Amino acid sequence: MTDPSTDIPPPVPVLRVQQPADMPDRGLKLDADAVVIGSGAGGAVAAYELSRAGAKVVVLEAGPYVKSQQFTERLIEAFHTLYEEGGNQVNKSGDLVVLQGKCVGGSTVVNAAVCFRAPDKVLEAWGEDHGLDDLSPEAMALYFERVEKNLRIHPNGPHEINLNGRLIMEGAKRVGIPAAPVSRNIAHCALTGHCLSGCKTDRKQSMLVTYLPWASELGATILSGTRAETFEVTNGRVTQVNAVATDASGSTKPVAVKAGLVVVAAGAVQTPLLFQKNAIGNSSGLIGRNFACHPSTAMIAVHKDDIYGWLGATITTYAGNIEDPKEGSFLLEAGFLGPMSLTTGSGGGVGREYTDFIQKSNRFLAAVTLIHDHNVGRVYMENGRKRIDYDLDDRDFPSLQEAFRNAAKIYFAAGAERVFLPTTRRTVIESPDQIDSVINSLENGKHLYKLASYHPQGTMRMGKDPKKSVVGPDGRMHDLDNVYVVDASLFPTTLLVNPQETIYAMASYLSDRMLARA
Amino acid sequence: MLPACDGSPPPTHTEAARLSPNERMIFERFAEVYIPTEGTNLRPLSEVPYLDNIDRILAFLDAPTLDEFHTGMKLFDYGSFVVGLYFARFANLSPEDRLEYIRRWYAGGETQRAIVGLIDKLVALGYWQDVEAARRVGYQGPVSDEAKILKLGNAPMPIAIAEDIEAP
């Protein structure tokens, strides 16, 4: 942004991150007004908003600080350096990959930049069913506007929508399914299609190039490679967070932060584990429960023409009724990341049938399917191992079938020759008249579908009733007077749509609640 | 791996993650029939270091998960004495029998599907992470450095717009 009176560009804020190697061997003892655990969508926004109000803020990030110039645009290397468990985090059954960023900036660094506001119907249901009347669509609209402006969130323009996205949008309209360009937090997209490996040229407005440098510029201290481990609690208040910083050689240094305010934003998997480990804040017994994740598949069809779906923006258009998520609701997002992405879902078969399939990659129509799943999962530790106990519920299986059914209809309407279902065994729909018979014959079960999740949610449920929730309507934990949670673990139900914009807006809203109480 | 994590926690690589010679052979025999590159435009398996790539992926798994992986590989290799009654290890089967055996496991019980699905995924990950292999099907791979696309850097500080939000 340029000051119109002078045309002199404002100074660019600098992100200063203290890495473990920079810390003295004895570690660090810090005093702050607020300690923020996690630097992703929730933590970064809270760190900035609190810093903007004059608070002295320390951010603890367990993952490494990887500068964007070090991104390689190779997905496997990104998995290894930027993702939780090197991209190998799976559910207990092992048939669903749960992808989360683990780096400074969190999942915002490695997501596809897709932004939706939480559907009004979802916010209204949160009010009716969970006592979250303050999160009305009208109240939250102001916060959505705030983050949309700050993160340059806008619908994809025609130049950002490739042939894959256009065909899927046109096909959807032909079969009567609402469709439109997706909005993204991006500035001057270079259309490389490498969002999931981190944006090498800083076009994606992730926390790495926005709220974190802004917080840093306002004085926030940001520590990478520093995992929060234990809390010291006095009279229902956390008075100190103890963390461990681990350097490249594996040696560790203790970090202790005394603060009057504790903001936890480690994500819907790590946040509940932290409280379970410390055995605090759980009078409801619900910490770690109500996990949900928008189980997703990559659904492919072979088109008659060349498409080169990987050229251009990562995700371009969507199809589905997102205004009123309910049983059976689904969302399709047009995008294809190339053959590497099909290792988590293709249904292309084995042997010659696979090589015939994969050699047609340039003709693939491709979309990610998401469903509005129930909160049936649980996150916990078992014999020292993290467990994500989540399997596709029988109540949600019809939603998956509806996603497949409608994607197939859209693909054929868009000119597809055949549709491949994301099943572990090869399942092909050769013509529109086979759609219902093939999809109706599918069964729910483990290791039958190639599933991935990008949106873990729900494990620190927000609500008015302390017996039915962990966190109150103002983001403060029912059992801990000065501890707030500001990540997707708050969501009482899933959104159906990508959650990042809602996390940004909620973090902004909850930061105002923190400041009002300070 | 990127040399990107200076001063940050390293991934948990362990020697225990290394594939045994027998497991390498199982993966080779699997890949030969899963991605038969002969007579196609695909990059020959022999030119892709997919086994080393798989090794690097496994190095991120914790010890109990690795133990389960090693057990699963043995079950798959020797399961051919029972599943399909081939009376030989998977690694010693003919290509036709290997393909048939793999399909039997996809159609089998939950544990069978889990094991064959994991092997399938690792082979695909090991193969397709090779940039040249991906380029054979038209995928462009990394582009920003080659195209010298300008970095934009950090976004400027936002202009305050909080006036429209009433203080709580």
Short mmCIF file of C-alpha atoms in Angstrom, two decimals, chain A residues 1 10-15 19-21 48 52 62-74 76-82 85-88 90 93 97 142-143 145-147 149-150 152 187-188 190-194 199-203 205 208-210 213-215 217-218 224-226 246-250 308 310-312 336-340 343-344 346 349-355 358-359 361-362 385 387 424-425 445-448 450 508 512-513 516, chain B residues 1-13 30-43 53-68 98-100 102-118 120-168:
data_model
loop_
_atom_site.label_atom_id
_atom_site.label_comp_id
_atom_site.label_asym_id
_atom_site.label_seq_id
_atom_site.Cartn_x
_atom_site.Cartn_y
_atom_site.Cartn_z
CA MET A 1 0.00 0.00 0.00
CA PRO A 10 5.49 2.17 3.76
CA PRO A 11 8.36 0.26 5.34
CA VAL A 12 8.08 -3.49 4.99
CA PRO A 13 7.67 -5.18 8.35
CA VAL A 14 10.39 -7.66 9.22
CA LEU A 15 9.73 -11.07 10.75
CA GLN A 19 15.54 -20.12 16.69
CA PRO A 20 16.86 -22.64 19.22
CA ALA A 21 20.42 -22.25 17.98
CA TYR A 48 -0.82 -9.31 16.32
CA ARG A 52 -1.37 -3.87 18.54
CA ALA A 62 6.97 -26.07 17.92
CA GLY A 63 7.84 -26.21 14.22
CA PRO A 64 10.87 -24.81 12.42
CA TYR A 65 11.27 -21.41 10.85
CA VAL A 66 11.57 -22.01 7.12
CA LYS A 67 11.92 -18.90 5.00
CA SER A 68 9.96 -18.83 1.78
CA GLN A 69 13.10 -18.66 -0.35
CA GLN A 70 13.95 -22.11 1.02
CA PHE A 71 10.73 -23.65 -0.31
CA THR A 72 11.47 -26.00 -3.19
CA GLU A 73 8.04 -26.46 -4.81
CA ARG A 74 8.48 -30.21 -4.32
CA ILE A 76 7.49 -34.45 -0.70
CA GLU A 77 10.19 -32.09 0.58
CA ALA A 78 7.50 -29.80 1.89
CA PHE A 79 5.93 -32.74 3.71
CA HIS A 80 9.27 -33.45 5.36
CA THR A 81 10.05 -29.89 6.41
CA LEU A 82 6.74 -28.08 6.85
CA GLU A 85 5.09 -35.88 11.23
CA GLY A 86 6.61 -35.29 7.82
CA GLY A 87 3.15 -35.55 6.26
CA ASN A 88 2.64 -39.01 7.78
CA VAL A 90 -2.73 -40.59 10.16
CA SER A 93 -6.86 -47.06 11.56
CA VAL A 97 -3.95 -38.81 6.36
CA LEU A 142 -17.37 -7.26 10.85
CA TYR A 143 -14.53 -9.60 11.74
CA GLU A 145 -14.48 -8.04 6.71
CA ARG A 146 -11.46 -7.15 8.84
CA VAL A 147 -9.48 -10.27 7.93
CA LYS A 149 -9.16 -6.75 3.96
CA ASN A 150 -5.97 -7.56 5.84
CA ARG A 152 -6.51 -9.51 0.49
CA ALA A 187 -1.94 -11.07 -3.89
CA HIS A 188 -0.89 -11.12 -7.54
CA ALA A 190 1.91 -16.26 -9.88
CA LEU A 191 -0.25 -19.29 -10.78
CA THR A 192 2.47 -21.85 -10.14
CA GLY A 193 0.10 -24.33 -8.50
CA HIS A 194 2.49 -25.00 -5.62
CA CYS A 199 4.39 -20.05 -1.66
CA LYS A 200 7.95 -19.42 -2.74
CA THR A 201 7.26 -15.91 -3.99
CA ASP A 202 5.13 -14.68 -1.07
CA ARG A 203 1.92 -14.24 -3.06
CA GLN A 205 -0.97 -14.10 2.32
CA LEU A 208 4.45 -16.10 7.46
CA VAL A 209 4.20 -12.88 5.45
CA THR A 210 1.34 -11.07 7.19
CA PRO A 213 5.78 -10.00 10.68
CA TRP A 214 3.19 -7.44 11.75
CA ALA A 215 3.26 -8.78 15.30
CA GLU A 217 7.18 -5.32 14.02
CA LEU A 218 5.08 -4.36 17.04
CA SER A 224 10.57 -21.40 16.67
CA GLY A 225 11.41 -25.02 17.42
CA THR A 226 9.99 -24.44 20.88
CA THR A 246 15.29 -28.28 20.28
CA ASP A 247 18.10 -27.30 17.94
CA ALA A 248 19.30 -29.01 14.76
CA SER A 249 21.64 -31.29 16.66
CA GLY A 250 18.80 -32.49 18.85
CA TYR A 308 -3.35 -29.75 -17.80
CA TRP A 310 -2.03 -28.46 -12.57
CA LEU A 311 -1.36 -25.29 -14.54
CA GLY A 312 -2.62 -22.24 -12.70
CA PHE A 336 -5.13 -30.94 -9.37
CA LEU A 337 -1.61 -31.01 -8.01
CA GLY A 338 -0.12 -33.49 -10.43
CA PRO A 339 0.67 -37.19 -10.10
CA MET A 340 2.19 -36.90 -6.61
CA THR A 343 -0.77 -41.16 -4.09
CA THR A 344 -3.44 -40.30 -1.56
CA SER A 346 -6.82 -42.15 -7.46
CA GLY A 349 -5.78 -49.58 -10.32
CA VAL A 350 -2.53 -51.52 -10.70
CA GLY A 351 -0.37 -52.72 -13.56
CA ARG A 352 -1.20 -51.76 -17.13
CA GLU A 353 -4.53 -50.29 -16.08
CA TYR A 354 -2.60 -47.93 -13.79
CA THR A 355 -0.02 -46.90 -16.38
CA ILE A 358 -1.67 -42.13 -15.19
CA GLN A 359 -0.40 -41.43 -18.71
CA SER A 361 -2.83 -37.10 -16.42
CA ASN A 362 -2.92 -34.12 -18.75
CA ARG A 385 1.66 -42.47 21.03
CA ARG A 387 -3.92 -41.27 18.58
CA THR A 424 -8.55 -48.48 -2.90
CA ARG A 425 -9.78 -50.96 -5.52
CA GLY A 445 -15.43 -49.54 5.85
CA LYS A 446 -11.81 -49.06 6.75
CA HIS A 447 -9.22 -48.93 3.98
CA LEU A 448 -11.84 -48.88 1.24
CA LYS A 450 -8.32 -43.02 -0.15
CA SER A 508 -9.68 -11.52 15.86
CA ASP A 512 -11.11 -8.28 21.40
CA ARG A 513 -12.76 -10.27 24.18
CA ALA A 516 -11.91 -6.13 26.98
CA MET B 1 15.54 -32.69 2.55
CA LEU B 2 15.79 -28.97 2.57
CA PRO B 3 18.71 -27.35 4.34
CA ALA B 4 16.00 -25.11 5.62
CA CYS B 5 15.73 -25.92 9.27
CA ASP B 6 18.92 -24.37 10.55
CA GLY B 7 18.63 -24.18 14.26
CA SER B 8 15.30 -25.94 14.33
CA PRO B 9 14.32 -29.40 15.44
CA PRO B 10 15.36 -32.05 12.95
CA PRO B 11 12.92 -34.71 11.82
CA THR B 12 13.23 -37.92 13.75
CA HIS B 13 15.36 -39.89 11.32
CA PHE B 30 5.76 -54.85 -6.15
CA ALA B 31 6.78 -51.81 -8.19
CA GLU B 32 7.62 -53.93 -11.24
CA VAL B 33 4.02 -55.02 -11.56
CA TYR B 34 2.34 -51.96 -10.03
CA ILE B 35 4.03 -49.46 -12.38
CA PRO B 36 5.18 -51.53 -15.38
CA THR B 37 7.02 -48.79 -17.23
CA GLU B 38 8.24 -50.93 -20.13
CA GLY B 39 6.56 -49.96 -23.37
CA THR B 40 5.17 -46.73 -21.92
CA ASN B 41 6.21 -43.10 -21.92
CA LEU B 42 6.88 -43.29 -18.20
CA ARG B 43 10.37 -42.94 -16.79
CA ASN B 53 12.89 -42.22 -1.49
CA ILE B 54 10.74 -44.72 0.42
CA ASP B 55 13.51 -45.12 2.96
CA ARG B 56 13.51 -41.38 3.60
CA ILE B 57 9.74 -41.36 4.09
CA LEU B 58 9.89 -44.20 6.58
CA ALA B 59 12.52 -42.36 8.56
CA PHE B 60 9.77 -40.05 9.83
CA LEU B 61 7.80 -42.84 11.47
CA ASP B 62 8.10 -43.50 15.18
CA ALA B 63 9.50 -46.80 16.43
CA PRO B 64 6.19 -48.55 17.20
CA THR B 65 4.79 -47.62 13.79
CA LEU B 66 7.96 -48.87 12.13
CA ASP B 67 7.64 -52.14 13.98
CA GLU B 68 4.11 -52.47 12.63
CA ARG B 98 2.22 -61.04 -8.14
CA LEU B 99 -0.38 -58.89 -9.85
CA GLU B 100 -3.12 -61.36 -9.04
CA ILE B 102 -1.94 -57.80 -5.06
CA ARG B 103 -5.50 -57.68 -6.34
CA ARG B 104 -6.52 -60.38 -3.87
CA TRP B 105 -5.18 -58.22 -1.04
CA TYR B 106 -7.10 -55.17 -2.24
CA ALA B 107 -10.20 -57.33 -2.17
CA GLY B 108 -9.31 -58.89 1.17
CA GLY B 109 -9.99 -58.03 4.79
CA GLU B 110 -9.23 -54.82 6.57
CA THR B 111 -5.66 -55.75 7.52
CA GLN B 112 -4.86 -56.90 4.01
CA ARG B 113 -6.23 -53.71 2.53
CA ALA B 114 -4.24 -51.66 5.02
CA ILE B 115 -0.97 -53.37 4.17
CA VAL B 116 -1.31 -53.43 0.40
CA GLY B 117 -2.58 -49.86 0.47
CA LEU B 118 0.48 -48.73 2.39
CA ASP B 120 1.02 -49.03 -2.98
CA LYS B 121 1.17 -45.53 -1.48
CA LEU B 122 4.87 -45.74 -0.65
CA VAL B 123 5.76 -46.99 -4.13
CA ALA B 124 3.75 -44.19 -5.71
CA LEU B 125 5.26 -41.57 -3.39
CA GLY B 126 8.75 -42.93 -4.03
CA TYR B 127 8.26 -42.88 -7.78
CA TRP B 128 6.31 -39.69 -8.40
CA GLN B 129 8.43 -37.47 -6.18
CA ASP B 130 11.04 -37.82 -8.89
CA VAL B 131 10.73 -34.61 -10.89
CA GLU B 132 11.76 -36.22 -14.17
CA ALA B 133 9.23 -39.01 -13.73
CA ALA B 134 6.48 -36.46 -13.18
CA ARG B 135 7.59 -34.45 -16.21
CA ARG B 136 7.09 -37.52 -18.40
CA VAL B 137 3.33 -37.11 -17.92
CA GLY B 138 3.51 -33.38 -18.55
CA TYR B 139 3.67 -32.11 -14.98
CA GLN B 140 5.94 -29.10 -14.87
CA GLY B 141 7.43 -29.53 -11.39
CA PRO B 142 9.13 -26.57 -9.70
CA VAL B 143 8.82 -23.37 -11.72
CA SER B 144 9.46 -20.21 -9.70
CA ASP B 145 13.26 -20.29 -9.71
CA GLU B 146 13.46 -21.29 -13.36
CA ALA B 147 11.03 -18.56 -14.35
CA LYS B 148 12.69 -16.08 -11.99
CA ILE B 149 9.35 -15.05 -10.56
CA LEU B 150 9.70 -12.01 -8.36
CA LYS B 151 9.31 -12.47 -4.62
CA LEU B 152 6.88 -10.01 -3.09
CA GLY B 153 8.14 -10.24 0.49
CA ASN B 154 6.14 -9.47 3.60
CA ALA B 155 2.86 -7.63 3.29
CA PRO B 156 2.80 -4.04 4.55
CA MET B 157 1.22 -3.32 7.91
CA PRO B 158 -2.55 -3.13 7.61
CA ILE B 159 -4.34 0.15 7.80
CA ALA B 160 -6.43 0.16 10.95
CA ILE B 161 -10.05 -0.60 10.19
CA ALA B 162 -11.16 -1.37 13.69
CA GLU B 163 -13.32 1.73 13.89
CA ASP B 164 -16.26 -0.19 12.49
CA ILE B 165 -16.09 -2.74 15.30
CA GLU B 166 -17.45 -1.57 18.60
CA ALA B 167 -15.30 -2.24 21.58
CA PRO B 168 -16.74 -5.16 23.55
#
